[in-house]
Amino acid sequence: MITRMIVSALGDRGSLVFLGLLGVAALFVALSNLLLPPGSALHVPIHIVALLGKYVCYATLAVALDLVWGYCGILSLGHGAFFALGGYAMGMYLMRQVGTRGVYADPVLPDFMVFLNWKELPWFWHGFDSFPFSMLMVALVPGLLAFVFGWFAFRSRVTGVYLSIITQAMTYALMLAFFRNDMGFGGNNGLTDFKDIVGFNVQAQPTRIALFLISVAVLALTYAVARVLVTSTFGKVLVAIRDAESRARFLGYRVESYKLVVFVVSACMAGVAGALYVPQVGIINPGEFAPANSIEAVIWVAVGGRGTLTGAALGAVVVNAMKTTFTSGLLAPYWLFMLGGLFVLVTLALPKGIVGTLQGWFAKRGEAKRVETSEPSPPPEAPAAGKAESAS
Amino acid sequence: MRVFAVLALFAALALPAAAASLQETLARFAANDFSETAKAIDEIAESGAPQAASLIDALLNRRLAVTPDGGVFFTDAQGRAFDALTGSPVAAVPKGAQLVRTNNKLRGQIENSLGTLRLQAPDPAKRREAAEIVLRARDVSALPAVRTALSREQDPVIAKVLRETEAALVLSRPDATTEQKTLAISILRARSDQDAIAALRAATAGAPFAIAQEARRAIVAIEKRLEVQAAMQNVWYGLSLGSVLLLAAIGLAITFGVMGVINMAHGEMVMLGAYTTFVVQEVFRAYAPGAFDFSLLVALPLAFLVAGLVGIAIERGIIRFLYGRPLETLLATWGVSLILQQAVRTAFGPTNREVGNPSFMSGAFDLWGLQITYGRLWIVVFTLVVFAGLLLLLKATSFGLRMRAVTQNRRMAASMGIPTARVDALTFGLGSGIAGIAGVALSQIDNVSPNLGQSYIIDSFMVVVFGGVGSLWGTFVSAFALGIANKLMEPVAGAVLAKIVILVLLILFIQKRPRGLFALKGRAVES
Amino acid sequence: ARAEDTIKVGILHSLSGTMAISETTLKDVMLMLIEEQNKKGGLLGKKIEAVVVDPASNWPLFAEKARELIAQNKVAAVFGCWTSVSRKSVLPVFKELNSILFYPVQYEGEESERNVFYTGAAPNQQAIPAVDYLMSEEGGGVKRWVLAGTDYVYPRTTNKILEAYLLAKGVAKEDIMINYTPFGHSDWQTIVADIVKFGSAGKKTAVVSTINGDANVPFYKELANKGVKATDIPVVAFSVGEEELAGVDTKNLLGHLAAWNYFQSVDTPENKEFIAKWHEFTKNPKRVTNDPMEAHVIGFNMWVKAVEKAGTTDPDKVIDAIIGVEVPNLTGGTSKMLPNHHITKPVMIGEIREDGQFDVVWQTKDLVPGDAWSDFLDGSKDLEADWVEKKCGNFNTKTGKCGG
Amino acid sequence: MLSVEDIDLHYGAAQALRGVSLIAEPGQVTCVLGRNGVGKTSLLRAIVGQHPISRGRIKWNGEEIQRLSAQQRAKAGIALVPQGREIFPLLTVKENLETGFAVLPRREREIPGEVFDLFPVLDGMLRRRGGDLSGGQQQQLAIARAMVMRPKLLVLDEPTEGIQPSIIKDIGRAIAYLRSKGDMAIVLVEQYFEFARDLADRFAVLDRGQVVLSGTRAGMVEEDVRRKLAI
Amino acid sequence: MTDALLDDAAQKEAAARKASAKGSVLYLDGVSVSFDGFRALNELSLVLAPGEMRAIIGPNGAGKTTMMDVITGKTRPDEGEVLFDGTHDLTMLDEAEIANLGIGRKFQKPTVFEFHTVADNIRLALKGPRTTRSALFGARNRIPDDAIDEVLSRVRLIEHRARPAGDLSHGQKQWLEIGMLLAQDPKLLLVDEPVAGMTDAETEDTAELLREIATRHSVVVVEHDMSFVRALGVKVTCLHEGSVLAEGRIDVVSADERVIEVYLGR
Ligand SMILES: Nc1ncnc2c1ncn2[C@@H]1O[C@H](COP(=O)(O)OP(=O)(O)OP(=O)(O)O)[C@@H](O)[C@H]1O
Ligand SMILES: Nc1ncnc2c1ncn2[C@@H]1O[C@H](COP(=O)(O)OP(=O)(O)OP(=O)(O)O)[C@@H](O)[C@H]1O
Ligand SMILES: NC(N)=O
Ligand SMILES: [Mg+2]
Ligand SMILES: [Mg+2]
């Protein structure tokens, strides 16, 4: 049964293309870095691998966000918080791995605790010396937060902008809290200067490649899970909730349960993405909780195409690649013009995002063919937007 | 005018000329050493030279200069140059002259001695300020001067301050009688403020037990009163913070609350308003420095126009293609906000620009013991006026009606003959324009930098949403509620925790009222 | 082949986002210094080429851009960062890829890395002297202290050091008030009122401000409106320079103080020349200069000298060669690179003037050597940095061992 | 008078009207009949300008109006009572009525008394929000709102839907009254056959986007029409 | 003494009510609802026997839709009792719980999932478990197309099965909603103005359909179309100002002077 579902979820052309391209690209990057000489035209230098790894983590976050926003209409402006929490869990693990190699050579306490005169490890740091425990926390902490938050919010029927704003308030409050040095997470400086991960030097080339490949695998897995969710009837219920929440209730669907499930799943995905992000960029700090970061993640999804999953991933990569390119070189002082211009342009020219518009275009071509062959059943125009979206 | 008055006073009060000659005294300035300058001040004060007051005034205001060959010159407030030695006018201060520097300690010293002297200045405000300075300095030697001033003072308010000053000085005198001190304590107790506490506290040290006891009791009484005052003061701070939040949010209440555009560029409209103020002030500084106080009055309509027109351009160029797709407006306006930020950064540079306070917005006054700064007061008043105006426009004019009709059902509004395109553009322009005038006000208390808008956007959305989208009154109550809650929390929890607590409370509150404070209820909302 | 014609220098300062306000100027001054050096014939017979990137006030992006500069653009050295977190973010990158960073901003200390040169002030080159001054007769004999800062590592650490120092000097605990505010805090009514209240207890009171960035303008506006005069309660700031003051009307702030290692108003021929060049380069006769700019001037000149001395831009050689290098600073002295990778600097106290400049009212007689590890903190008392003898940034003098 | 000449209308690629023609004259009621989904509402949208046509012409008092916007057509005296009522939900009943003032010169901006004669419930609910009204009350408000505009062409899309029998009769009388004034043309889409039959001066029956039967009152044979309406 | 009597009488009355509640499928007693002081329902009482079909008529604004809102949990009554199957207190349950008890509803204004295809609208409505688990891995994923098509043919939308519901015309949406109600197969159907916007032929067909359903289910139908109500041939309740004005066979009710006065007109 489940295998059949997976096959049907991933058997469509979009998924095959996406997963196929993802796999090929990942292999190419890894092999070219390992096998080709640095001078060669096709060689991918290791810093680019790290960069790509970061994009892939963002893409995973975007897919997670698209799952709740694109299919269930929950516009979370706080998904960065789940990402950051996963990142912090990983960061804590990495800090504990530093051991006596910190500047103060304290075997237990991370440096920032020593120089702020902490005498012992706060309780919530215990256990993070264990990799399995830490990995559990990576998904559990964001999941738990999402569960508690969602349990209250969805039962209280907080929807639309109200929900968006309280998710934003959540991440904002977390940001301020983590900024406080007293919280025990290193304040504004956050956690950084990591040494090893499960015994391997985080900066070594093989580790980086491995991290990159794992990130890609996680993205693929996240995508697969999301696909299975949305292609099952569960996904149809989500869309129904998105379009007419109260109607779904009158049909007997417990809207809050559906929302809670998808919200928690999505938060866990975001947490895992954050955890993989941290060793690759080398720092986690409260800035990751900044509301603007969460808004940016929403923007990636919108650019790629909401409700398409592949689009979300693509959007994250495209926007971040542009950011990387534009922030260097002659154009550096003007990159905001270009990025801002891109956003405006996409909304006007590709109203459903890159992938969404492409899909619509293919669909139309398909329809046109069908119309030629069989006359009746007038093809639908794209469903009138407005309605569903006024919910958010 | 003032110079003359001080000069006259100086001449009257100064001791007859004694020790060093003026020339020797002035030579001290050339040393460029603060202790030498301090000596020079004392000697000048004692010299009784007719130009002494102007000299000290010039020193205080960085208008006294020494030439390399030892000449000392000064200019008066009007820019006329004088030779310090002779006191006679010269054509100009010679080239290469170095200004004589002062530091806080010297200025304090000068202020204190001038304070005693100004106790009889003709301007009542000056006299009062002088009395307060003397009270705070508690320099016992000023007592005779205070008594003289008290005997001549006609103004009852100033006389009261002088009596309090006298009391503070009496308390600091070891030789005062117990009765005198008891009386002094009661006078200060009636004054009942921090300065009184300071004076009383000084009195407790080394005083006879009874007096010390009395003083302590007075302190406790005053502190109790101050606590109440502090609470009221916090409410006022809350109102003032609330008005800032309201001002920042009110434009958004239109573009987002009424029109449903998730306008991420709202903050940038505020920023444009602030920069308009800056430009206007630059023009005033360049062409009409005397009329600087009017700069804000000119800036207000201009800021409305600038931000409003930019808003209309955004609406016509982008937003109008997105009606019915509010989420896309988020993406597009985010892009616009990036572009506007960078445009301003390119045009005006990345650093803060200086926007000055006109005189009517500078300083503070006391109201029942509450200290209220004029700037904040005007902002509160201004906010209320803007809010009332907007309310009137929305509820009582045909434009308001059309605006609401269009945003509720654009297609039907068109079929009712309402020019939807124009109404949309004007509505968005109105919201943006109001954000622009908010920028004028905010430029008075905050940075004018390309980041200005970013610092208000999150708070603005929170205010509008917390109040209940679409309800102007909701926005109003929400802004003040958040402002006051924040300010009541801050003394207890500190600024950082207070903010966190407020955010958490907001999240919890929304659970209780999922559609904000002033939620619209009933069928009308669902349809 | 092209790469060998020029020597590339990376400039890693935010040109957008919240930090652009401070960092953009540093990018400009670097461009000026490089242009000037090229006019003088470049370095080792090659032209220097500036590579500018914008890390956009985003800390992970700092690391990414650092990596790009070093790995992709092959720069010989990087001049950059402002906030401590940005420095912390790029540190691992510089260590891994073995490159050189010049960090020009005053900071909390507690760090000495082989690949970083700290040309801004350590706490003992700014905070401690400032407090000494205020305690002195000349500085007003301050007895009561408000330590107000933005809630992050630099203010926290600095205040920790100051608190320990003040207590050691016999200041009573209740005469110290510590207050933290979030980044970008803009409503200062309560705090300024609290300060006034704290200051009216009859003892001379001063505020030591480690308030950073955007929060300063509203803070000073509130001070001015509440009529807090420098003669009553002076405020001495560690993060407010000429550039920050350009955004405020200073006529009501006369006499408030700042402690730095450089002020634009310092009257030396070097400084005059520098200011003139700066105005010419920016084509703006009103552009101000400030302390971190001077730090870059010193850092750049030291690097140039070290490269010339080593005859190569190879980081290892330059890192060794630069220790002991001396270059004139802009205030009349000669700064020297110390084995702990900090430099010697004069400490000055300036009072705000009406024109937005500072009057230097006090200054250390000699240059003060930067101390990486504070003598007033338990954890770091015993640590010492020495990259020449001990080849170590955190040598524990008690245990005789080098930390990780 | 209104004359619709051979129009086509598309939703995307789907065609909803094919060569439809229609006439409406002042002092007359033109009824459009047809089963669900045959294009009645689409035809009215074309007339009032809420949806563009892809072929044909629409003339109003001799001028071609197919390129005018909905707002311009409203100004030209065309008012619509839409299907689904489309009340402005957050405006009060009074404000809903006042939206009709937009096409009137300033001095004529008042609500005609006959509105309240016809729909007395509205008078008592002027301050209630439109969206709170019951379905039938909203329908009455929609008709009243169109009457405020004092149109020359009144277009009604199933105006009796959801209305209680007594008021249906009143609406019938009202339409008859408006017709009798002689200066207003009325286009009425109606499913309720008897209601339509009693009012119609002309009629057209649509099926699958085409006019399959049309004529004047005289030529309106119940049998034929009913057959066209059958499932 | 009198007290005891009164008590006795009250107890009897309560017991009688209980009894009638027990045997009923729907039981409303003394239900009142007000909005900002306006009483939309005023001590409304109504009992529906199992298997009964009831037609509700009444002037616009009489409270018919509000009554359905109360039954389905959309609106909480200010006071009064609402029981389903004699045991379930509907005022304590939320919409989904009520729906899962077996109460289905067609809204006055057609509400369908506009982004879903016509077929998926039916799919989501079809009887069966509605938990997240069943939707993810369970029964909901095994619904045969036949079941859907059967419903769609009945409401004559089969040729539109793949179209987004948002593209349907007003009347087609009405039909789709009826189809969803059929698919739901609830014990009690609440049908608000099913024939508004239908041709006479369609109206007859709908009456037919409802009569057929009523053989197996309880139905409450609100309509203004008297010929339709007549065609149903069931007991009629006329509401007015939130309470029952008249109740009985159609010819009796429609001959009632007050009904003619407030509702039918002359
Ligand atoms: N939220 C509300 N606020 C104010 N009045 C309301 C609200 N909801 C309903 N009403 C009023 O309650 C009354 C009952 O409305 P309801 O929709 O139940 O009537 P109905 O019998 O279904 O009428 P119709 O036949 O026109 O559909 C109406 O007068 C309506 O205006
Ligand atoms: N917005 C739309 N997008 C796509 N198709 C549409 C749209 N509106 C209507 N249609 C289709 O166009 C055809 C005609 O619809 P229209 O609304 O004109 O029918 P109608 O005759 O008014 O029906 P009813 O009696 O149900 O109101 C129908 O097949 C309908 O599905
Ligand atoms: N190092 C600083 N000022 O953050
Ligand atoms: Mg229709
Ligand atoms: Mg109803």
Short mmCIF file of C-alpha atoms in Angstrom, two decimals, chain D residues 4-142:
data_model
loop_
_atom_site.label_atom_id
_atom_site.label_comp_id
_atom_site.label_asym_id
_atom_site.label_seq_id
_atom_site.Cartn_x
_atom_site.Cartn_y
_atom_site.Cartn_z
CA VAL D 4 -26.51 43.02 -28.38
CA GLU D 5 -25.29 41.86 -31.76
CA ASP D 6 -23.82 38.47 -32.36
CA ILE D 7 -21.43 38.29 -29.45
CA ASP D 8 -18.99 35.62 -28.32
CA LEU D 9 -17.57 35.40 -24.82
CA HIS D 10 -14.72 33.25 -23.54
CA TYR D 11 -13.41 32.26 -20.13
CA GLY D 12 -9.84 31.49 -21.04
CA ALA D 13 -10.12 28.90 -23.77
CA ALA D 14 -13.67 27.96 -22.83
CA GLN D 15 -16.42 29.59 -24.83
CA ALA D 16 -19.52 30.58 -22.87
CA LEU D 17 -21.45 32.56 -25.48
CA ARG D 18 -21.72 31.93 -29.23
CA GLY D 19 -23.18 34.56 -31.45
CA VAL D 20 -25.78 35.80 -29.02
CA SER D 21 -28.03 38.69 -29.98
CA LEU D 22 -30.57 40.48 -27.86
CA ILE D 23 -32.65 43.64 -27.80
CA ALA D 24 -34.02 45.65 -24.90
CA GLU D 25 -36.13 48.76 -25.38
CA PRO D 26 -37.23 51.45 -22.96
CA GLY D 27 -40.52 50.64 -21.36
CA GLN D 28 -40.06 46.97 -22.04
CA VAL D 29 -38.82 43.93 -20.22
CA THR D 30 -36.58 41.49 -22.03
CA CYS D 31 -36.43 38.12 -20.34
CA VAL D 32 -33.54 35.72 -20.70
CA LEU D 33 -34.25 32.13 -19.82
CA GLY D 34 -32.18 28.99 -19.74
CA ARG D 35 -31.02 26.11 -17.65
CA ASN D 36 -28.04 26.24 -15.28
CA GLY D 37 -24.76 27.02 -16.88
CA VAL D 38 -26.04 27.96 -20.33
CA GLY D 39 -24.57 31.45 -20.24
CA LYS D 40 -27.23 33.78 -18.87
CA THR D 41 -24.98 35.40 -16.32
CA SER D 42 -22.21 35.57 -18.88
CA LEU D 43 -24.49 37.50 -21.21
CA LEU D 44 -25.30 39.99 -18.48
CA ARG D 45 -21.61 40.34 -17.59
CA ALA D 46 -20.98 41.19 -21.21
CA ILE D 47 -23.69 43.85 -21.17
CA VAL D 48 -22.55 45.57 -18.00
CA GLY D 49 -18.86 45.27 -18.85
CA GLN D 50 -17.72 42.87 -16.19
CA HIS D 51 -16.27 40.54 -18.78
CA PRO D 52 -14.94 41.40 -22.22
CA ILE D 53 -16.51 39.91 -25.31
CA SER D 54 -14.41 38.37 -27.99
CA ARG D 55 -16.63 39.11 -30.97
CA GLY D 56 -19.68 41.15 -31.84
CA ARG D 57 -21.03 44.50 -30.74
CA ILE D 58 -23.07 45.91 -27.93
CA LYS D 59 -24.88 49.16 -28.62
CA TRP D 60 -26.53 51.36 -26.07
CA ASN D 61 -28.61 54.22 -27.42
CA GLY D 62 -26.85 53.88 -30.72
CA GLU D 63 -23.31 53.98 -29.40
CA GLU D 64 -21.02 51.01 -29.26
CA ILE D 65 -20.14 50.37 -25.66
CA GLN D 66 -18.32 47.08 -25.76
CA ARG D 67 -15.03 48.80 -25.14
CA LEU D 68 -16.20 50.87 -22.20
CA SER D 69 -15.32 49.85 -18.68
CA ALA D 70 -17.96 48.70 -16.24
CA GLN D 71 -17.73 52.01 -14.50
CA GLN D 72 -18.28 53.96 -17.71
CA ARG D 73 -21.28 51.82 -18.52
CA ALA D 74 -22.68 52.51 -15.08
CA LYS D 75 -22.23 56.20 -15.77
CA ALA D 76 -24.08 55.69 -19.03
CA GLY D 77 -27.08 54.53 -17.04
CA ILE D 78 -26.68 50.78 -16.83
CA ALA D 79 -27.30 49.21 -13.44
CA LEU D 80 -26.91 45.61 -12.39
CA VAL D 81 -28.56 43.41 -9.81
CA PRO D 82 -26.03 40.59 -9.82
CA GLN D 83 -26.51 36.95 -9.17
CA GLY D 84 -25.29 36.14 -5.68
CA ARG D 85 -26.25 39.65 -4.53
CA GLU D 86 -22.70 41.00 -4.12
CA ILE D 87 -23.58 43.23 -1.24
CA PHE D 88 -20.67 45.18 0.24
CA PRO D 89 -20.58 43.13 3.39
CA LEU D 90 -18.96 45.59 5.78
CA LEU D 91 -20.87 48.63 4.65
CA THR D 92 -24.11 49.35 6.41
CA VAL D 93 -27.34 49.01 4.49
CA LYS D 94 -27.47 52.76 4.14
CA GLU D 95 -23.91 52.92 2.86
CA ASN D 96 -24.62 50.11 0.43
CA LEU D 97 -27.45 52.17 -0.98
CA GLU D 98 -25.25 55.27 -1.10
CA THR D 99 -22.69 53.57 -3.30
CA GLY D 100 -25.26 54.17 -6.02
CA PHE D 101 -24.66 57.92 -5.72
CA ALA D 102 -21.43 57.70 -7.65
CA VAL D 103 -23.22 58.06 -10.97
CA LEU D 104 -25.49 60.86 -9.84
CA PRO D 105 -24.94 64.58 -9.92
CA ARG D 106 -24.43 65.96 -6.43
CA ARG D 107 -27.89 67.43 -5.96
CA GLU D 108 -29.66 64.21 -6.90
CA ARG D 109 -27.88 62.21 -4.29
CA GLU D 110 -30.72 60.91 -2.21
CA ILE D 111 -32.38 57.58 -1.77
CA PRO D 112 -35.73 57.57 -3.61
CA GLY D 113 -38.65 56.95 -1.32
CA GLU D 114 -40.07 54.24 -3.56
CA VAL D 115 -37.21 52.01 -2.51
CA PHE D 116 -38.55 51.82 0.99
CA ASP D 117 -42.12 51.53 -0.21
CA LEU D 118 -41.06 48.46 -2.05
CA PHE D 119 -38.77 46.98 0.58
CA PRO D 120 -39.96 48.18 3.95
CA VAL D 121 -37.57 45.85 5.85
CA LEU D 122 -34.61 47.83 4.64
CA ASP D 123 -35.87 50.97 6.29
CA GLY D 124 -35.56 49.39 9.69
CA MET D 125 -32.10 48.01 9.03
CA LEU D 126 -30.26 51.01 7.66
CA ARG D 127 -27.50 50.78 10.23
CA ARG D 128 -26.99 47.05 10.06
CA ARG D 129 -24.04 45.75 8.06
CA GLY D 130 -25.05 44.45 4.66
CA GLY D 131 -23.24 41.18 5.17
CA ASP D 132 -25.29 40.41 8.27
CA LEU D 133 -28.61 40.43 6.48
CA SER D 134 -30.42 37.24 5.61
CA GLY D 135 -30.11 36.01 2.06
CA GLY D 136 -33.48 37.37 1.00
CA GLN D 137 -32.87 40.68 2.70
CA GLN D 138 -29.62 40.99 0.81
CA GLN D 139 -31.39 40.29 -2.44
CA GLN D 140 -33.81 43.10 -1.69
CA LEU D 141 -30.93 45.38 -0.87
CA ALA D 142 -29.25 44.54 -4.17
#
